[in-house]
CSV table of C-alpha atoms in Angstrom, one decimal:
chain,number,residue,atom,x,y,z
V,1,UNK,CA,19.7,-12.7,2.0
V,2,UNK,CA,20.3,-15.4,4.5
V,3,UNK,CA,17.6,-17.9,4.8
V,4,UNK,CA,16.4,-19.1,8.1
V,5,UNK,CA,13.2,-20.8,7.0
V,6,UNK,CA,12.9,-22.7,3.7
V,7,UNK,CA,9.2,-23.2,3.5
V,8,UNK,CA,7.6,-26.0,1.5
V,9,UNK,CA,3.9,-25.8,2.1
V,10,UNK,CA,0.8,-27.3,0.5
V,11,UNK,CA,-2.5,-25.5,0.8
V,12,UNK,CA,-5.9,-26.8,-0.3
V,13,UNK,CA,-8.8,-24.7,-1.6
V,14,UNK,CA,-12.2,-25.9,-2.8
V,15,UNK,CA,-11.0,-26.7,-6.3
V,16,UNK,CA,-7.2,-26.5,-6.2
V,17,UNK,CA,-3.9,-27.4,-4.5
V,18,UNK,CA,-1.1,-24.9,-4.0
V,19,UNK,CA,2.5,-25.9,-3.3
V,20,UNK,CA,4.8,-23.2,-2.1
V,21,UNK,CA,8.6,-23.4,-1.9
V,22,UNK,CA,10.4,-20.3,-0.5
V,23,UNK,CA,14.0,-20.0,-1.7
V,24,UNK,CA,16.6,-17.3,-0.7
V,25,UNK,CA,15.8,-14.9,-3.5
V,26,UNK,CA,12.8,-16.3,-5.3
V,27,UNK,CA,9.6,-18.2,-4.8
V,28,UNK,CA,8.5,-21.4,-6.6
V,29,UNK,CA,4.7,-21.9,-6.5
V,30,UNK,CA,2.6,-24.6,-8.2
V,31,UNK,CA,-1.1,-24.3,-8.4
V,32,UNK,CA,-2.9,-27.5,-9.4
V,33,UNK,CA,-6.6,-27.6,-10.2
V,34,UNK,CA,-8.9,-30.3,-8.9
V,35,UNK,CA,-12.0,-29.4,-10.9
V,36,UNK,CA,-12.1,-29.2,-14.7
V,37,UNK,CA,-13.9,-25.8,-14.8
V,38,UNK,CA,-10.9,-24.0,-13.4
V,39,UNK,CA,-8.6,-22.3,-15.9
V,40,UNK,CA,-4.9,-22.2,-14.8
V,41,UNK,CA,-4.0,-19.3,-17.1
V,42,UNK,CA,-6.3,-16.9,-15.1
V,43,UNK,CA,-4.3,-17.4,-11.9
V,44,UNK,CA,-2.2,-14.4,-10.8
V,45,UNK,CA,0.5,-14.1,-8.1
V,46,UNK,CA,0.3,-10.4,-7.1
V,47,UNK,CA,0.3,-8.7,-10.6
V,48,UNK,CA,2.3,-11.6,-12.3
V,49,UNK,CA,0.9,-14.1,-14.7
V,50,UNK,CA,2.2,-17.7,-14.5
V,51,UNK,CA,5.7,-18.5,-15.6
V,52,UNK,CA,4.3,-21.5,-17.4
V,53,UNK,CA,0.8,-23.1,-17.8
V,54,UNK,CA,-0.4,-26.5,-18.6
V,55,UNK,CA,-3.9,-27.9,-18.7
V,56,UNK,CA,-3.8,-28.8,-15.0
V,57,UNK,CA,-1.2,-26.4,-13.5
V,58,UNK,CA,0.0,-22.9,-13.2
V,59,UNK,CA,3.6,-22.5,-12.2
V,60,UNK,CA,5.3,-19.4,-10.8
V,61,UNK,CA,9.1,-19.0,-10.5
V,62,UNK,CA,9.5,-15.3,-9.5
V,63,UNK,CA,11.8,-13.1,-7.5
V,64,UNK,CA,10.9,-11.6,-4.2
V,65,UNK,CA,11.4,-8.1,-5.7
V,66,UNK,CA,8.8,-8.8,-8.4
V,67,UNK,CA,5.0,-9.3,-8.5
V,68,UNK,CA,4.3,-6.7,-5.8
V,69,UNK,CA,5.5,-8.8,-2.8
V,70,UNK,CA,5.0,-6.9,0.4
V,71,UNK,CA,7.9,-7.0,2.9
V,72,UNK,CA,7.7,-6.7,6.6
V,73,UNK,CA,10.2,-7.0,9.4
V,74,UNK,CA,8.9,-9.0,12.4
V,75,UNK,CA,11.4,-9.4,15.2
V,76,UNK,CA,14.3,-11.4,13.8
V,77,UNK,CA,12.4,-12.3,10.6
V,78,UNK,CA,11.9,-10.8,7.1
V,79,UNK,CA,8.4,-11.8,6.0
V,80,UNK,CA,7.3,-11.5,2.4
V,81,UNK,CA,3.6,-11.7,1.6
V,82,UNK,CA,1.5,-11.8,-1.5
V,83,UNK,CA,-1.9,-13.0,-2.8
V,84,UNK,CA,-2.6,-15.8,-5.2
V,85,UNK,CA,-5.9,-14.8,-7.0
V,86,UNK,CA,-8.2,-16.3,-9.5
V,87,UNK,CA,-10.7,-14.2,-11.4
V,88,UNK,CA,-12.9,-16.4,-13.6
V,89,UNK,CA,-14.1,-15.4,-17.0
V,90,UNK,CA,-17.5,-13.9,-17.3
V,91,UNK,CA,-19.1,-17.1,-18.7
V,92,UNK,CA,-17.6,-19.3,-16.0
V,93,UNK,CA,-19.5,-20.8,-13.1
V,94,UNK,CA,-16.4,-21.0,-10.9
V,95,UNK,CA,-16.1,-18.6,-8.0
V,96,UNK,CA,-13.2,-16.2,-7.6
V,97,UNK,CA,-10.7,-16.8,-4.8
V,98,UNK,CA,-7.7,-15.4,-3.1
V,99,UNK,CA,-5.1,-17.4,-1.1
V,100,UNK,CA,-2.3,-15.8,1.1
V,101,UNK,CA,1.3,-16.5,0.1
V,102,UNK,CA,3.8,-16.1,2.9
V,103,UNK,CA,7.6,-16.6,3.0
V,104,UNK,CA,9.6,-16.0,6.2
V,105,UNK,CA,13.4,-15.6,6.3
V,106,UNK,CA,16.0,-14.9,9.0
V,107,UNK,CA,16.6,-11.2,9.2
V,108,UNK,CA,20.3,-10.4,8.5
V,109,UNK,CA,21.9,-8.6,11.5
V,110,UNK,CA,22.9,-5.5,9.5
V,111,UNK,CA,19.6,-5.3,7.4
V,112,UNK,CA,17.6,-2.0,7.6
V,113,UNK,CA,15.1,-0.6,5.2
V,114,UNK,CA,16.6,1.5,2.4
V,115,UNK,CA,16.6,5.3,2.8
V,116,UNK,CA,15.4,7.7,0.1
V,117,UNK,CA,17.1,10.8,-1.2
V,118,UNK,CA,14.0,12.8,-2.2
V,119,UNK,CA,14.0,16.0,-4.3
V,120,UNK,CA,10.6,17.5,-3.4
V,121,UNK,CA,9.9,16.3,0.0
V,122,UNK,CA,9.1,16.8,3.7
V,123,UNK,CA,11.6,15.1,6.0
V,124,UNK,CA,11.3,15.2,9.8
V,125,UNK,CA,13.0,13.3,12.5
V,126,UNK,CA,11.6,12.5,16.0
V,127,UNK,CA,13.9,10.4,18.2
V,128,UNK,CA,14.8,7.6,15.9
V,129,UNK,CA,11.9,8.1,13.6
V,130,UNK,CA,12.4,9.8,10.2
V,131,UNK,CA,9.4,10.7,8.1
V,132,UNK,CA,9.5,11.4,4.3
V,133,UNK,CA,6.8,12.6,1.9
V,134,UNK,CA,7.6,13.3,-1.7
V,135,UNK,CA,6.3,13.5,-5.3
V,136,UNK,CA,7.3,10.5,-7.4
V,137,UNK,CA,7.5,9.5,-11.0
V,138,UNK,CA,4.8,7.4,-12.7
V,139,UNK,CA,6.0,4.0,-11.3
V,140,UNK,CA,7.2,5.3,-7.9
V,141,UNK,CA,10.8,4.3,-8.7
V,142,UNK,CA,12.3,7.8,-8.2
V,143,UNK,CA,11.5,11.5,-7.6
V,144,UNK,CA,9.0,13.3,-9.9
V,145,UNK,CA,10.7,14.9,-13.0
V,146,UNK,CA,8.3,17.9,-12.8
V,147,UNK,CA,6.0,19.6,-10.2
V,148,UNK,CA,3.4,20.5,-12.8
V,149,UNK,CA,0.5,18.0,-13.4
V,150,UNK,CA,-2.2,18.3,-16.1
V,151,UNK,CA,-5.8,18.3,-14.9
V,152,UNK,CA,-7.0,14.7,-14.7
V,153,UNK,CA,-3.6,13.1,-14.6
V,154,UNK,CA,-2.3,11.1,-11.6
V,155,UNK,CA,0.0,12.7,-9.0
V,156,UNK,CA,2.1,9.9,-7.5
V,157,UNK,CA,2.8,10.6,-3.8
V,158,UNK,CA,5.0,8.5,-1.5
V,159,UNK,CA,5.2,8.8,2.3
V,160,UNK,CA,7.5,6.7,4.4
V,161,UNK,CA,8.8,6.3,8.0
V,162,UNK,CA,12.1,4.8,9.0
V,163,UNK,CA,13.0,3.5,12.5
V,164,UNK,CA,16.1,1.3,12.7
V,165,UNK,CA,15.5,0.0,16.2
V,166,UNK,CA,11.7,-0.5,16.1
V,167,UNK,CA,10.3,-2.7,13.4
V,168,UNK,CA,7.9,-3.2,11.9
V,169,UNK,CA,6.0,0.0,11.5
V,170,UNK,CA,2.8,0.6,9.4
V,171,UNK,CA,2.6,4.0,7.8
V,172,UNK,CA,-0.9,5.5,7.4
V,173,UNK,CA,-2.2,8.8,6.0
V,174,UNK,CA,-4.8,9.9,8.5
V,175,UNK,CA,-5.8,13.2,6.9
V,176,UNK,CA,-4.7,15.2,3.8
V,177,UNK,CA,-6.0,18.5,2.4
V,178,UNK,CA,-4.9,20.8,-0.4
V,179,UNK,CA,-4.4,24.5,0.1
V,180,UNK,CA,-2.7,27.4,-1.7
V,181,UNK,CA,-0.4,28.2,1.2
V,182,UNK,CA,2.4,26.3,3.0
V,183,UNK,CA,0.7,27.0,6.3
V,184,UNK,CA,-2.8,26.1,7.2
V,185,UNK,CA,-4.8,29.3,8.0
V,186,UNK,CA,-8.3,29.7,9.3
V,187,UNK,CA,-9.4,31.6,6.2
V,188,UNK,CA,-7.8,29.0,3.8
V,189,UNK,CA,-10.0,27.4,1.2
V,190,UNK,CA,-9.4,23.6,1.7
V,191,UNK,CA,-9.8,20.7,-0.8
V,192,UNK,CA,-10.3,17.5,1.2
V,193,UNK,CA,-8.3,14.5,0.0
V,194,UNK,CA,-8.2,12.1,3.0
V,195,UNK,CA,-10.6,12.5,6.0
V,196,UNK,CA,-12.2,10.5,8.7
V,197,UNK,CA,-9.1,8.7,9.9
V,198,UNK,CA,-7.7,7.3,6.7
V,199,UNK,CA,-10.6,7.5,4.2
V,200,UNK,CA,-9.5,8.6,0.7
V,201,UNK,CA,-12.7,10.6,0.1
V,202,UNK,CA,-11.3,11.9,-3.2
V,203,UNK,CA,-11.5,8.4,-4.6
V,204,UNK,CA,-15.4,8.4,-4.6
V,205,UNK,CA,-15.6,10.4,-7.8
V,206,UNK,CA,-12.1,10.1,-9.3
V,207,UNK,CA,-9.3,7.6,-10.2
V,208,UNK,CA,-7.5,8.4,-7.0
V,209,UNK,CA,-6.4,5.3,-5.0
V,210,UNK,CA,-3.9,3.8,-2.7
V,211,UNK,CA,-1.4,1.6,-4.5
V,212,UNK,CA,-0.6,-1.9,-3.3
V,213,UNK,CA,2.1,-1.7,-0.6
V,214,UNK,CA,5.7,-2.7,-1.3
V,215,UNK,CA,6.5,-2.6,2.4
V,216,UNK,CA,4.6,-1.7,5.5
V,217,UNK,CA,6.6,1.5,6.3
V,218,UNK,CA,5.6,3.1,3.0
V,219,UNK,CA,2.3,4.2,1.5
V,220,UNK,CA,1.8,5.1,-2.2
V,221,UNK,CA,-1.0,7.4,-3.2
V,222,UNK,CA,-2.1,8.0,-6.8
V,223,UNK,CA,-4.0,11.3,-6.6
V,224,UNK,CA,-6.0,12.5,-9.7
V,225,UNK,CA,-5.1,16.1,-10.4
V,226,UNK,CA,-8.1,18.2,-9.4
V,227,UNK,CA,-9.6,21.6,-10.5
V,228,UNK,CA,-8.7,23.2,-7.2
V,229,UNK,CA,-6.5,26.3,-7.7
V,230,UNK,CA,-5.7,25.7,-11.4
V,231,UNK,CA,-2.4,27.3,-12.3
V,232,UNK,CA,-1.7,28.4,-8.7
V,233,UNK,CA,0.8,26.9,-6.3
V,234,UNK,CA,-0.8,24.0,-4.3
V,235,UNK,CA,0.4,22.6,-1.1
V,236,UNK,CA,-0.8,19.2,0.3
V,237,UNK,CA,-1.0,19.0,4.1
V,238,UNK,CA,-1.1,15.5,5.6
V,239,UNK,CA,-1.1,13.9,9.0
V,240,UNK,CA,1.2,10.8,8.9
V,241,UNK,CA,0.7,8.1,11.4
V,242,UNK,CA,3.3,5.4,12.1
V,243,UNK,CA,1.6,2.5,13.8
V,244,UNK,CA,1.9,-1.1,15.0
V,245,UNK,CA,0.8,-3.2,12.0
V,246,UNK,CA,-1.3,-5.4,14.2
V,247,UNK,CA,-3.3,-2.3,15.5
V,248,UNK,CA,-5.6,-1.6,12.5
V,249,UNK,CA,-9.1,-0.5,13.5
V,250,UNK,CA,-11.7,2.1,12.5
V,251,UNK,CA,-9.5,5.0,13.5
V,252,UNK,CA,-6.2,3.6,12.0
V,253,UNK,CA,-6.7,2.4,8.5
V,254,UNK,CA,-6.2,3.2,4.8
V,255,UNK,CA,-9.4,3.0,2.8
V,256,UNK,CA,-10.3,3.9,-0.8
V,257,UNK,CA,-13.5,3.6,-2.8
V,258,UNK,CA,-13.7,1.1,-5.6
V,259,UNK,CA,-16.4,1.7,-8.2
V,260,UNK,CA,-19.3,-0.8,-8.2
V,261,UNK,CA,-17.7,-2.4,-5.1
V,262,UNK,CA,-17.5,0.1,-2.2
V,263,UNK,CA,-14.9,1.0,0.4
V,264,UNK,CA,-11.9,-1.3,0.5
V,265,UNK,CA,-9.2,-1.6,3.1
V,266,UNK,CA,-5.8,-1.4,1.5
V,267,UNK,CA,-3.9,-3.7,3.9
V,268,UNK,CA,-6.4,-6.5,4.1
V,269,UNK,CA,-9.5,-6.3,1.8
V,270,UNK,CA,-11.2,-9.1,3.8
V,271,UNK,CA,-11.5,-6.6,6.7
V,272,UNK,CA,-13.0,-3.8,4.6
V,273,UNK,CA,-15.8,-3.6,7.1
V,274,UNK,CA,-13.4,-1.3,9.0
V,275,UNK,CA,-14.1,1.2,6.2
V,276,UNK,CA,-17.9,1.2,6.7
V,277,UNK,CA,-17.7,4.4,8.8
V,278,UNK,CA,-16.1,6.3,5.9
V,279,UNK,CA,-19.4,7.8,4.9
V,280,UNK,CA,-20.3,8.7,8.5
V,281,UNK,CA,-17.9,9.2,11.4
V,282,UNK,CA,-14.9,7.0,12.3
V,283,UNK,CA,-14.2,7.1,16.0
V,284,UNK,CA,-10.7,8.1,17.2
V,285,UNK,CA,-8.5,7.0,20.0
V,286,UNK,CA,-5.6,9.1,21.4
V,287,UNK,CA,-2.4,8.3,19.5
V,288,UNK,CA,0.3,6.9,21.7
V,289,UNK,CA,4.1,7.3,21.3
V,290,UNK,CA,6.4,4.6,20.0
V,291,UNK,CA,9.2,6.2,22.0
V,292,UNK,CA,7.3,5.5,25.2
V,293,UNK,CA,7.0,1.8,24.3
V,294,UNK,CA,3.4,2.1,23.1
V,295,UNK,CA,1.9,1.8,19.6
V,296,UNK,CA,2.3,4.8,17.3
V,297,UNK,CA,3.2,8.4,16.7
V,298,UNK,CA,1.9,11.1,14.3
V,299,UNK,CA,3.6,13.8,12.2
V,300,UNK,CA,2.2,16.7,10.2
V,301,UNK,CA,3.8,17.0,6.7
V,302,UNK,CA,3.5,19.5,3.9
V,303,UNK,CA,4.2,18.7,0.3
V,304,UNK,CA,4.7,21.3,-2.4
V,305,UNK,CA,4.5,23.6,-4.1
V,306,UNK,CA,3.0,21.8,-7.1
V,307,UNK,CA,0.9,23.2,-9.9
V,308,UNK,CA,-2.2,21.7,-11.7
V,309,UNK,CA,-2.4,22.9,-15.3
V,310,UNK,CA,-5.4,22.9,-17.6
V,311,UNK,CA,-5.0,20.7,-20.7
V,312,UNK,CA,-6.8,23.4,-22.8
V,313,UNK,CA,-4.6,26.3,-21.6
């Protein structure tokens, strides 16, 4: 990776100092407390604990491919983002906090997002756009080893869009339903998964959730296997939306329900108010085409067949 911007930045929060140093392939971050009640060992960078901890500091030396860094292409830059979070212990009087971590690099001329070679997938090209949707293994590192999922287990689903000459793109799942046929028929019995312009309604009573993004052009969904059509072939029909990352609103979002917390926006939880309409009606605007120089384009995808099996069978 060629580096265009080596960032050394100091941020100040109410009870801490954060020094960030962006290197070509890794990030060095030092968090220093300014109040004695704060506990450095409870700091996390993405999903990573500190590399080292002292009484006053938490130090992170991590690769850009680790800790769930999110990658986005913006013009001639590669931008990596993450969150530095602090969740205090239950007996602490310190508040929780989250600080943004951003590293920007010069984009190599020949760099494009990696392409997948899916096994069970839906692939569709429109102009220079290529959509993918596939079943994945447990850690989303490769295709699913089986299309059978026990009732209650998690079904990992990945959807992505590639567009070499138009970056960045944000991929959203606007609607998903399960049926027992590869085509949607008026008489079909439907199991709703995502409705209301990006609301994962299945998450209200299950462990289903959107996983943290690795890059804007992909979305990972962990879907808890449901009782619908046990033992039969199941097809998941989704409407994929590729959109300008700066264009999130009530009709273009990814929201899931967090128990004892409420609806949460995947891409920026601080704007979770965009999800308030998930229990009522989220207004829609007409989707506009990237090819015409506007903001987004939609594609209907079908994933399957897969089978949900009963543990007791």
